[in-house]
mmCIF file of C-alpha atoms in Angstrom:
data_model
loop_
_atom_site.group_PDB
_atom_site.id
_atom_site.type_symbol
_atom_site.label_atom_id
_atom_site.label_comp_id
_atom_site.label_asym_id
_atom_site.label_seq_id
_atom_site.Cartn_x
_atom_site.Cartn_y
_atom_site.Cartn_z
ATOM 1 C CA ASN B 19 -0.005 -0.087 -0.037
ATOM 2 C CA TYR B 20 2.981 2.452 0.705
ATOM 3 C CA THR B 21 6.528 2.739 -0.919
ATOM 4 C CA TYR B 22 9.740 4.464 1.149
ATOM 5 C CA SER B 23 12.497 6.469 0.097
ATOM 6 C CA VAL B 24 15.601 7.596 2.232
ATOM 7 C CA GLY B 25 17.795 10.691 1.348
ATOM 8 C CA GLY B 26 19.953 13.435 2.584
ATOM 9 C CA SER B 27 20.942 17.140 1.538
ATOM 10 C CA ILE B 28 23.501 19.302 2.239
ATOM 11 C CA SER B 29 22.670 23.280 3.385
ATOM 12 C CA LYS B 30 24.148 26.670 3.183
ATOM 13 C CA GLY B 31 21.941 29.685 4.484
ATOM 14 C CA PHE B 32 22.326 32.716 6.514
ATOM 15 C CA ILE B 33 20.823 33.923 9.917
ATOM 16 C CA VAL B 34 18.140 36.658 9.778
ATOM 17 C CA ALA B 35 18.481 39.378 12.102
ATOM 18 C CA HIS B 36 14.466 39.777 12.737
ATOM 19 C CA ASP B 37 15.332 42.295 16.016
ATOM 20 C CA PRO B 38 17.945 44.726 15.932
ATOM 21 C CA LYS B 39 19.480 43.345 19.048
ATOM 22 C CA MET B 40 20.390 40.006 17.092
ATOM 23 C CA ARG B 41 22.487 41.918 14.669
ATOM 24 C CA HIS B 42 25.688 40.215 16.399
ATOM 25 C CA LEU B 43 24.209 36.715 15.805
ATOM 26 C CA ALA B 44 23.436 37.504 12.079
ATOM 27 C CA LEU B 45 26.830 37.736 10.722
ATOM 28 C CA SER B 46 27.825 33.916 10.284
ATOM 29 C CA HIS B 47 26.634 31.692 7.537
ATOM 30 C CA PRO B 48 25.654 28.444 8.906
ATOM 31 C CA GLU B 49 26.116 25.074 7.398
ATOM 32 C CA GLY B 50 24.261 21.531 7.387
ATOM 33 C CA PHE B 51 22.754 18.803 6.420
ATOM 34 C CA SER B 52 19.923 16.550 6.628
ATOM 35 C CA ILE B 53 18.963 12.837 6.550
ATOM 36 C CA TRP B 54 15.120 11.703 5.967
ATOM 37 C CA VAL B 55 12.931 8.799 5.379
ATOM 38 C CA LYS B 56 9.492 9.321 3.701
ATOM 39 C CA LYS B 57 6.190 7.090 3.309
ATOM 40 C CA HIS B 58 4.688 7.752 0.068
ATOM 41 C CA THR B 59 0.876 7.248 0.011
ATOM 42 C CA TYR B 60 -1.484 6.314 -3.041
ATOM 43 C CA GLY B 61 -4.847 7.147 -1.288
ATOM 44 C CA ASP B 62 -5.609 4.159 0.858
ATOM 45 C CA ARG B 63 -7.330 6.702 3.258
ATOM 46 C CA ASP B 64 -9.517 9.550 2.669
ATOM 47 C CA TRP B 65 -7.205 12.420 4.008
ATOM 48 C CA GLU B 66 -4.659 10.904 1.735
ATOM 49 C CA LYS B 67 -6.871 11.352 -1.457
ATOM 50 C CA ALA B 68 -8.133 14.789 -0.378
ATOM 51 C CA LEU B 69 -4.221 16.109 0.075
ATOM 52 C CA LYS B 70 -3.638 14.590 -3.225
ATOM 53 C CA TYR B 71 -0.994 11.994 -2.073
ATOM 54 C CA PRO B 72 1.444 13.521 -0.034
ATOM 55 C CA ASP B 73 4.609 12.202 1.557
ATOM 56 C CA ILE B 74 4.814 11.559 5.321
ATOM 57 C CA GLY B 75 8.399 11.752 6.737
ATOM 58 C CA LEU B 76 10.721 12.150 9.467
ATOM 59 C CA VAL B 77 13.963 14.313 9.207
ATOM 60 C CA LEU B 78 17.089 14.829 11.190
ATOM 61 C CA ASP B 79 18.788 18.503 10.477
ATOM 62 C CA TYR B 80 22.202 19.344 11.708
ATOM 63 C CA PHE B 81 23.623 23.014 11.902
ATOM 64 C CA ASP B 82 26.847 24.092 12.397
ATOM 65 C CA TYR B 83 26.259 27.823 12.846
ATOM 66 C CA LYS B 84 29.988 28.984 12.301
ATOM 67 C CA SER B 85 29.640 31.112 15.459
ATOM 68 C CA ASP B 86 31.117 30.408 18.981
ATOM 69 C CA ILE B 87 27.625 32.100 20.633
ATOM 70 C CA LEU B 88 25.303 29.910 18.814
ATOM 71 C CA GLY B 89 27.473 26.810 18.068
ATOM 72 C CA HIS B 90 25.771 23.724 16.912
ATOM 73 C CA SER B 91 22.147 22.146 16.990
ATOM 74 C CA ILE B 92 20.292 19.237 15.890
ATOM 75 C CA ALA B 93 16.477 18.845 15.499
ATOM 76 C CA THR B 94 14.008 15.850 14.547
ATOM 77 C CA THR B 95 10.962 16.818 12.649
ATOM 78 C CA GLY B 96 8.131 15.031 11.405
ATOM 79 C CA PHE B 97 6.701 16.485 8.078
ATOM 80 C CA LEU B 98 4.113 16.486 5.191
ATOM 81 C CA ASP B 99 5.815 16.751 1.585
ATOM 82 C CA TYR B 100 2.876 18.086 -0.542
ATOM 83 C CA TYR B 101 3.196 17.786 -4.221
ATOM 84 C CA LEU B 102 2.378 21.203 -6.058
ATOM 85 C CA THR B 103 2.930 19.274 -9.633
ATOM 86 C CA ARG B 104 4.122 15.670 -10.599
ATOM 87 C CA THR B 105 5.140 13.952 -13.425
ATOM 88 C CA ASP B 106 6.913 10.546 -13.832
ATOM 89 C CA LYS B 107 10.527 12.295 -13.960
ATOM 90 C CA ASN B 108 10.130 15.249 -11.554
ATOM 91 C CA SER B 109 8.044 17.376 -9.069
ATOM 92 C CA PHE B 110 7.681 20.537 -7.325
ATOM 93 C CA ASN B 111 6.972 20.000 -3.586
ATOM 94 C CA PHE B 112 5.877 22.020 -0.588
ATOM 95 C CA GLN B 113 7.241 20.524 2.751
ATOM 96 C CA PHE B 114 5.803 21.633 6.489
ATOM 97 C CA GLY B 115 7.104 19.890 9.717
ATOM 98 C CA VAL B 116 7.020 20.752 13.331
ATOM 99 C CA GLY B 117 9.449 18.724 15.829
ATOM 100 C CA ILE B 118 11.943 19.261 18.723
ATOM 101 C CA SER B 119 15.679 20.606 18.645
ATOM 102 C CA TYR B 120 18.528 20.507 20.789
ATOM 103 C CA SER B 121 21.406 23.498 20.893
ATOM 104 C CA PHE B 122 24.497 22.725 22.382
ATOM 105 C CA SER B 123 24.981 26.467 22.942
ATOM 106 C CA PRO B 124 21.746 28.045 24.677
ATOM 107 C CA TYR B 125 21.855 31.104 26.843
ATOM 108 C CA ASP B 126 23.995 31.100 29.741
ATOM 109 C CA LYS B 127 24.360 33.877 32.258
ATOM 110 C CA GLN B 128 27.887 32.918 33.126
ATOM 111 C CA ASP B 129 29.387 31.687 29.896
ATOM 112 C CA ASN B 130 27.270 32.481 26.901
ATOM 113 C CA ASN B 131 25.438 35.694 27.639
ATOM 114 C CA LYS B 132 25.429 36.978 24.421
ATOM 115 C CA ASN B 133 23.028 34.184 22.852
ATOM 116 C CA ILE B 134 19.598 36.102 22.990
ATOM 117 C CA ALA B 135 18.170 33.821 20.075
ATOM 118 C CA ILE B 136 17.935 30.396 22.109
ATOM 119 C CA GLY B 137 17.246 30.574 25.932
ATOM 120 C CA SER B 138 17.237 26.748 26.493
ATOM 121 C CA PRO B 139 18.610 23.674 25.104
ATOM 122 C CA ILE B 140 15.627 22.088 24.031
ATOM 123 C CA THR B 141 13.229 24.244 22.079
ATOM 124 C CA TYR B 142 10.517 23.329 19.011
ATOM 125 C CA SER B 143 11.555 23.402 15.371
ATOM 126 C CA LEU B 144 9.561 24.386 12.334
ATOM 127 C CA ARG B 145 10.590 23.850 8.867
ATOM 128 C CA ALA B 146 9.344 25.122 5.518
ATOM 129 C CA GLN B 147 10.426 23.884 2.488
ATOM 130 C CA LEU B 148 10.123 24.084 -1.467
ATOM 131 C CA SER B 149 12.098 21.992 -3.780
ATOM 132 C CA TYR B 150 12.144 20.542 -6.907
ATOM 133 C CA ASN B 151 13.044 16.841 -7.649
ATOM 134 C CA GLN B 152 14.298 15.592 -10.766
ATOM 135 C CA GLN B 153 14.981 11.792 -11.512
ATOM 136 C CA ILE B 154 18.766 11.102 -12.354
ATOM 137 C CA ILE B 155 18.459 7.432 -12.804
ATOM 138 C CA GLU B 156 15.890 4.734 -11.786
ATOM 139 C CA ARG B 157 15.137 5.157 -8.332
ATOM 140 C CA LEU B 158 17.547 8.102 -7.527
ATOM 141 C CA LYS B 159 16.242 11.685 -7.627
ATOM 142 C CA LEU B 160 18.285 15.089 -7.267
ATOM 143 C CA MET B 161 16.560 17.606 -4.906
ATOM 144 C CA LEU B 162 17.119 21.420 -5.102
ATOM 145 C CA ALA B 163 15.370 23.169 -2.049
ATOM 146 C CA LEU B 164 14.733 26.523 -0.622
ATOM 147 C CA ARG B 165 13.961 25.968 3.259
ATOM 148 C CA LEU B 166 13.346 28.051 6.200
ATOM 149 C CA THR B 167 13.941 26.695 9.647
ATOM 150 C CA HIS B 168 12.798 28.264 12.842
ATOM 151 C CA TYR B 169 13.701 26.936 16.638
ATOM 152 C CA SER B 170 12.153 28.843 19.499
ATOM 153 C CA ASN B 171 11.004 27.896 22.860
ATOM 154 C CA GLY B 172 8.005 29.861 22.883
ATOM 155 C CA ALA B 173 9.480 32.119 25.699
ATOM 156 C CA SER B 174 9.252 29.436 28.214
ATOM 157 C CA ALA B 175 13.198 30.522 29.099
ATOM 158 C CA LEU B 176 14.388 33.732 28.245
ATOM 159 C CA PRO B 177 15.851 35.362 26.466
ATOM 160 C CA ASN B 178 14.359 33.813 23.573
ATOM 161 C CA LYS B 179 14.394 35.689 20.234
ATOM 162 C CA GLY B 180 14.445 32.377 18.329
ATOM 163 C CA ILE B 181 16.220 31.763 15.267
ATOM 164 C CA ASN B 182 15.559 31.844 11.479
ATOM 165 C CA ILE B 183 17.565 30.094 9.161
ATOM 166 C CA PRO B 184 17.014 30.423 5.562
ATOM 167 C CA THR B 185 18.966 28.016 3.354
ATOM 168 C CA ALA B 186 19.622 26.619 -0.055
ATOM 169 C CA ASP B 187 19.820 22.899 0.011
ATOM 170 C CA LEU B 188 21.502 20.177 -2.452
ATOM 171 C CA GLY B 189 20.300 16.671 -1.579
ATOM 172 C CA VAL B 190 19.302 13.193 -3.232
ATOM 173 C CA SER B 191 16.936 10.445 -2.926
ATOM 174 C CA TYR B 192 16.646 6.836 -3.347
ATOM 175 C CA SER B 193 13.406 4.804 -3.684
ATOM 176 C CA LEU B 194 13.649 1.935 -1.377
ATOM 177 C CA ASN B 195 10.611 0.103 -3.885
ATOM 178 C CA LYS B 196 11.479 -0.743 -7.268
ATOM 179 C CA LEU B 197 7.599 -1.131 -8.040
ATOM 180 C CA ARG B 198 4.706 1.157 -6.769
ATOM 181 C CA PRO B 199 1.057 0.768 -6.502
ATOM 182 C CA ASP B 200 -1.629 2.486 -8.371
ATOM 183 C CA TYR B 201 -2.969 5.691 -7.047
ATOM 184 C CA HIS B 202 -6.476 5.394 -5.831
ATOM 185 C CA ILE B 203 -8.442 7.767 -7.988
ATOM 186 C CA PHE B 204 -11.784 9.318 -6.585
ATOM 187 C CA SER B 205 -14.490 10.897 -8.239
ATOM 188 C CA THR B 206 -15.614 13.345 -5.528
ATOM 189 C CA MET B 207 -13.762 14.873 -2.751
ATOM 190 C CA PRO B 208 -13.873 12.248 0.599
ATOM 191 C CA LYS B 209 -15.185 13.713 3.512
ATOM 192 C CA ILE B 210 -12.916 14.301 6.368
#
């Protein structure tokens, strides 16, 4: 009923100084990587049909902020990958996900008092991505993407301005299944 794929990408971006007090944090250009697994849907459930057969996935993101103040972070995020357009060889996708992240250098009054972006080691993560996927050989796809990642603790610990990281991503994905089932076509929109 489902097929699966795995993939990975590398990222390069910058930090948005969305508050004047964050200018000292927006000087570096973070680099990172992502590793993911996706389950491809074919309309076995009504919500899959209604959302035009999205992919469901889990991604592990790592960022090196290239800053002694911000350090590194790691996050795991569940996501839905919506198809904006799709053919047998390529697709445009919009991905949205929510998860949890861990910062290795959060704010500390004694040792790291300049990190006003992340006030606690554990924060939530939001991920939004537009991607183009092109099949390069059977079961292997190339991905080009623009992504926005946001980490914040929702002011549960202060200071917490949050951090916004737009990135350009380059990656590949590999389909674990050679054969795939047919899509369940529906004539009327299912009730959710």
